[in-house]
Amino acid sequence: MKKYILYSIISLLYCYSLWSAPVSPESATLAAKNFDISMNGNTQRPNVELAYTGVTPRGTNAFYVFNINNLRFVIVAAEDRQEPILAYDFNAPFDVRNLSPEVLYFFENYGEEIQFIIDNNSEPEATTAEQWQILLSNSDVPPAITHRSTTVGPLLSTCWGQGWPDNSLCPVSGSCQAVSGCVATAMSQIMNYWQYPLSGNGSNSYSIAPYGTLTANFGATTYGWTGSAADRGRIMSDTGISVNMQYTCSSSGAWVLLNDQSGFHPRAAQNAYTSHFRYDTGIQGVRRTNYSYNNWKDLLRDELNNSRPVQYAGWGSSGGHTWVCDGYHQNFWGTKFHMNWGWNCSNNGMYRLGGIGGNQSDFPSNEQALINIKPAPCPSNVSISGTYSNTITQSGTWIVSNSTTIIPSGATVRLDADPSNGFVLLNDGFETQPNVLFIAQALDGCGAALPSRPVIEVYDTADEIASKDITASTIRVYPNPTNGMLNVEYPMSVKELKLYDIVGKLLLAKTVGKEGRASLDLTAIPPGIYFLSFDGQTTKKIVKE
């Protein structure tokens, strides 16, 4: 049985090599239809329209891009010795009017790969021949395929780009606002995936014509991850400055790896992740030239299986490009990797990595990636440093009313950290002592200080706040504590009663006459400590049980 299978495969390859030829647009159209049926289980043949034809460096057709029912796309090779399906996406059609430099770079690689196959008369793999045989079947129903399918991702949900509003905080010169750059866009989308960091570390400043000096203080910045235009603009700008982005109106560039074929780059994205954005120092820069084709795919799959997006990069005739690889699909039709090109989701999809044969890495050798991108782990022991100090004096703003009463020993002081990052940090308060120094600090648990506005509110819960016009001795409130009704007796000169809670919020206001007494219904008010003000001059403490 084994000999029979081996003989069959050898015969198939031998016969196939005799009739191997370029694939016409008509044959590629049939292949696109049959592929769509096999993947989506359509009962009717879809409407397939040729949207784009890619060529080799010598002008020979290399591949065809088809839109299917104007809802999805598939890219079919124009050479039957190449794996037939190069790319696809089932969520959107291919937009030929909005080709990103990254997509054009991939297309350039596809063209060079087809040219290599033609020039070297390369033989197809057995699976390639089988795939073409199925896709070019004229049967109304192509042969059934049992998919052993594995799908991971896409991990990213963002559709960010390099123009407005993502470049809203990038430098401006005259009428020119610089684009954010592919390095910043890839970094920002990966950081948004992790929703990290809360705040950065350190700062960076550099000069670039015609924009002058650009500066970012990462440690003093709180990053939001709501996806709003303001949040996107901030992280795009700061990631750009972190890598010394070379801004222009039409394209902006920076390095990705610390070390690559062109040398050492201390301001590369690899270093910026860890130095300025608190990512794990285990991040690695890897170059495809050091891996076989299969090992390179295994490396990417391992990252994605661990839910870590990869920052991918490559160089072509138009320069360097970087984007995010955030998923893959592996089945009968081969392994395709999901690419988020950083171009507002235009033409995102599952793409075949360029490569000749199972263990060769000749095409392309100019690719690299950042792997193991993840937030730094929180230490088990957090070091605390830095203080905020302030002195409470009588000149502070009173919550209830002006008073000449000095804060007495025994009053409760509550310390609230009111940060701009959305967290609420509370200290339950403590009893004061004369000449006490209060120190409060807020950390995020990973050693990062939380930017905040320290708020110290002082409440005298031990005594009434006196007034020299309406004295405490002329006022009676009972029962106090109360569980509902409160009776109040006061001088006939009082015109208004106001009830405040302990943070100064007005809960009740009542205009009173000259009868000198009133009843207040506090049944609906929660238990706690309140202050009853008499014309804003004298205040009585009320306890609701």
Short mmCIF file of N, CA and C in Angstrom, two decimals, residues 462-534:
data_model
loop_
_atom_site.label_atom_id
_atom_site.label_comp_id
_atom_site.label_asym_id
_atom_site.label_seq_id
_atom_site.Cartn_x
_atom_site.Cartn_y
_atom_site.Cartn_z
N ALA A 462 -16.38 66.51 65.58
CA ALA A 462 -16.39 66.38 67.04
C ALA A 462 -17.16 67.51 67.72
N ASP A 463 -17.42 68.58 67.02
CA ASP A 463 -18.05 69.73 67.67
C ASP A 463 -18.80 70.56 66.64
N GLU A 464 -19.62 71.51 67.11
CA GLU A 464 -20.31 72.43 66.23
C GLU A 464 -19.35 73.50 65.76
N ILE A 465 -19.70 74.12 64.61
CA ILE A 465 -18.93 75.25 64.13
C ILE A 465 -19.63 76.51 64.61
N ALA A 466 -18.93 77.26 65.42
CA ALA A 466 -19.56 78.39 66.12
C ALA A 466 -19.65 79.63 65.28
N SER A 467 -20.54 80.56 65.68
CA SER A 467 -20.71 81.84 65.02
C SER A 467 -20.94 82.89 66.09
N LYS A 468 -20.43 84.04 65.89
CA LYS A 468 -20.59 85.08 66.91
C LYS A 468 -21.93 85.80 66.77
N ASP A 469 -22.68 85.58 65.64
CA ASP A 469 -23.98 86.23 65.48
C ASP A 469 -25.11 85.36 66.01
N ILE A 470 -25.13 84.11 65.57
CA ILE A 470 -26.12 83.16 66.07
C ILE A 470 -25.34 82.11 66.86
N THR A 471 -25.43 82.12 68.15
CA THR A 471 -24.62 81.25 68.98
C THR A 471 -25.28 79.90 69.16
N ALA A 472 -24.45 78.91 69.46
CA ALA A 472 -24.94 77.55 69.65
C ALA A 472 -25.90 77.46 70.81
N SER A 473 -25.74 78.36 71.79
CA SER A 473 -26.60 78.28 72.98
C SER A 473 -28.03 78.70 72.69
N THR A 474 -28.27 79.40 71.57
CA THR A 474 -29.62 79.85 71.23
C THR A 474 -30.33 78.87 70.30
N ILE A 475 -29.71 77.74 70.00
CA ILE A 475 -30.27 76.77 69.05
C ILE A 475 -30.41 75.42 69.74
N ARG A 476 -31.56 74.73 69.48
CA ARG A 476 -31.78 73.38 69.96
C ARG A 476 -32.23 72.50 68.80
N VAL A 477 -31.62 71.29 68.70
CA VAL A 477 -32.06 70.29 67.74
C VAL A 477 -32.28 68.99 68.50
N TYR A 478 -33.44 68.37 68.29
CA TYR A 478 -33.74 67.14 69.02
C TYR A 478 -34.82 66.35 68.26
N PRO A 479 -34.82 65.01 68.40
CA PRO A 479 -33.76 64.22 69.07
C PRO A 479 -32.52 64.15 68.19
N ASN A 480 -31.37 64.13 68.78
CA ASN A 480 -30.10 64.10 68.05
C ASN A 480 -29.12 63.19 68.79
N PRO A 481 -28.90 61.99 68.34
CA PRO A 481 -29.23 61.41 67.02
C PRO A 481 -30.74 61.23 66.80
N THR A 482 -31.10 61.17 65.48
CA THR A 482 -32.49 60.98 65.12
C THR A 482 -32.62 59.85 64.12
N ASN A 483 -33.77 59.20 64.10
CA ASN A 483 -34.01 58.17 63.08
C ASN A 483 -35.07 58.59 62.08
N GLY A 484 -35.43 59.87 62.10
CA GLY A 484 -36.42 60.34 61.14
C GLY A 484 -36.73 61.82 61.29
N MET A 485 -37.65 62.18 62.21
CA MET A 485 -38.06 63.57 62.39
C MET A 485 -37.06 64.30 63.28
N LEU A 486 -36.74 65.53 62.89
CA LEU A 486 -35.83 66.36 63.66
C LEU A 486 -36.52 67.67 63.99
N ASN A 487 -36.60 68.01 65.26
CA ASN A 487 -37.19 69.28 65.71
C ASN A 487 -36.08 70.30 65.91
N VAL A 488 -36.35 71.52 65.46
CA VAL A 488 -35.34 72.58 65.52
C VAL A 488 -35.95 73.82 66.15
N GLU A 489 -35.25 74.42 67.13
CA GLU A 489 -35.63 75.70 67.72
C GLU A 489 -34.47 76.66 67.52
N TYR A 490 -34.79 77.92 67.16
CA TYR A 490 -33.75 78.86 66.75
C TYR A 490 -34.24 80.28 66.98
N PRO A 491 -33.36 81.29 66.98
CA PRO A 491 -33.78 82.68 67.13
C PRO A 491 -34.69 83.09 65.97
N MET A 492 -35.62 83.99 66.25
CA MET A 492 -36.60 84.40 65.23
C MET A 492 -35.95 85.13 64.06
N SER A 493 -34.68 85.54 64.21
CA SER A 493 -34.00 86.23 63.10
C SER A 493 -33.57 85.27 61.98
N VAL A 494 -33.58 83.95 62.25
CA VAL A 494 -33.15 82.98 61.24
C VAL A 494 -34.19 82.91 60.12
N LYS A 495 -33.74 82.93 58.90
CA LYS A 495 -34.63 82.91 57.73
C LYS A 495 -34.53 81.62 56.93
N GLU A 496 -33.40 80.88 57.02
CA GLU A 496 -33.24 79.71 56.17
C GLU A 496 -32.42 78.63 56.88
N LEU A 497 -32.87 77.39 56.71
CA LEU A 497 -32.14 76.24 57.22
C LEU A 497 -31.64 75.43 56.02
N LYS A 498 -30.37 74.96 56.08
CA LYS A 498 -29.81 74.14 55.02
C LYS A 498 -29.11 72.95 55.63
N LEU A 499 -29.36 71.76 55.03
CA LEU A 499 -28.74 70.54 55.52
C LEU A 499 -27.72 70.05 54.49
N TYR A 500 -26.47 69.82 54.94
CA TYR A 500 -25.40 69.36 54.08
C TYR A 500 -24.93 67.97 54.53
N ASP A 501 -24.42 67.18 53.56
CA ASP A 501 -23.78 65.94 53.98
C ASP A 501 -22.32 66.22 54.30
N ILE A 502 -21.55 65.17 54.62
CA ILE A 502 -20.21 65.38 55.14
C ILE A 502 -19.22 65.88 54.09
N VAL A 503 -19.57 65.77 52.80
CA VAL A 503 -18.69 66.31 51.76
C VAL A 503 -19.18 67.65 51.23
N GLY A 504 -20.16 68.25 51.91
CA GLY A 504 -20.61 69.58 51.56
C GLY A 504 -21.71 69.64 50.53
N LYS A 505 -22.34 68.52 50.20
CA LYS A 505 -23.43 68.52 49.23
C LYS A 505 -24.73 68.95 49.92
N LEU A 506 -25.41 69.93 49.30
CA LEU A 506 -26.67 70.43 49.85
C LEU A 506 -27.77 69.40 49.63
N LEU A 507 -28.40 68.96 50.72
CA LEU A 507 -29.46 67.97 50.64
C LEU A 507 -30.85 68.55 50.83
N LEU A 508 -30.93 69.61 51.59
CA LEU A 508 -32.25 70.17 51.93
C LEU A 508 -32.09 71.65 52.23
N ALA A 509 -33.02 72.46 51.77
CA ALA A 509 -33.07 73.88 52.09
C ALA A 509 -34.51 74.24 52.41
N LYS A 510 -34.69 74.95 53.53
CA LYS A 510 -36.05 75.29 53.96
C LYS A 510 -36.10 76.73 54.46
N THR A 511 -37.01 77.50 53.87
CA THR A 511 -37.23 78.88 54.34
C THR A 511 -38.17 78.84 55.54
N VAL A 512 -37.81 79.53 56.61
CA VAL A 512 -38.60 79.49 57.84
C VAL A 512 -39.07 80.90 58.20
N GLY A 513 -40.17 80.94 58.98
CA GLY A 513 -40.74 82.23 59.42
C GLY A 513 -40.22 82.64 60.79
N LYS A 514 -40.94 83.52 61.42
CA LYS A 514 -40.49 84.08 62.70
C LYS A 514 -41.00 83.29 63.90
N GLU A 515 -41.58 82.11 63.65
CA GLU A 515 -42.13 81.35 64.76
C GLU A 515 -41.03 80.72 65.62
N GLY A 516 -39.76 80.61 65.09
CA GLY A 516 -38.65 80.14 65.91
C GLY A 516 -38.56 78.64 66.07
N ARG A 517 -39.37 77.90 65.36
CA ARG A 517 -39.27 76.45 65.42
C ARG A 517 -39.72 75.85 64.09
N ALA A 518 -39.16 74.61 63.83
CA ALA A 518 -39.50 73.91 62.59
C ALA A 518 -39.23 72.42 62.78
N SER A 519 -39.83 71.61 61.93
CA SER A 519 -39.59 70.17 61.93
C SER A 519 -39.09 69.75 60.56
N LEU A 520 -38.05 68.92 60.55
CA LEU A 520 -37.46 68.43 59.31
C LEU A 520 -37.61 66.91 59.24
N ASP A 521 -38.10 66.42 58.11
CA ASP A 521 -38.27 64.98 57.92
C ASP A 521 -37.01 64.42 57.24
N LEU A 522 -36.22 63.66 58.00
CA LEU A 522 -34.97 63.09 57.48
C LEU A 522 -35.10 61.58 57.22
N THR A 523 -36.33 61.10 57.13
CA THR A 523 -36.56 59.66 56.99
C THR A 523 -35.85 59.09 55.75
N ALA A 524 -35.86 59.82 54.65
CA ALA A 524 -35.30 59.29 53.39
C ALA A 524 -33.79 59.45 53.30
N ILE A 525 -33.19 60.09 54.27
CA ILE A 525 -31.75 60.34 54.23
C ILE A 525 -31.01 59.16 54.86
N PRO A 526 -29.96 58.67 54.24
CA PRO A 526 -29.23 57.52 54.79
C PRO A 526 -28.58 57.88 56.13
N PRO A 527 -28.32 56.89 56.97
CA PRO A 527 -27.62 57.13 58.23
C PRO A 527 -26.26 57.76 57.98
N GLY A 528 -25.85 58.64 58.88
CA GLY A 528 -24.55 59.29 58.75
C GLY A 528 -24.50 60.59 59.51
N ILE A 529 -23.44 61.35 59.26
CA ILE A 529 -23.22 62.65 59.91
C ILE A 529 -23.57 63.75 58.92
N TYR A 530 -24.35 64.73 59.39
CA TYR A 530 -24.78 65.85 58.55
C TYR A 530 -24.58 67.15 59.31
N PHE A 531 -24.66 68.27 58.57
CA PHE A 531 -24.53 69.58 59.18
C PHE A 531 -25.75 70.43 58.82
N LEU A 532 -26.34 71.03 59.83
CA LEU A 532 -27.50 71.90 59.65
C LEU A 532 -27.05 73.33 59.84
N SER A 533 -27.20 74.11 58.77
CA SER A 533 -26.73 75.49 58.77
C SER A 533 -27.90 76.46 59.02
N PHE A 534 -27.66 77.49 59.83
CA PHE A 534 -28.65 78.52 60.16
C PHE A 534 -28.19 79.84 59.54
#
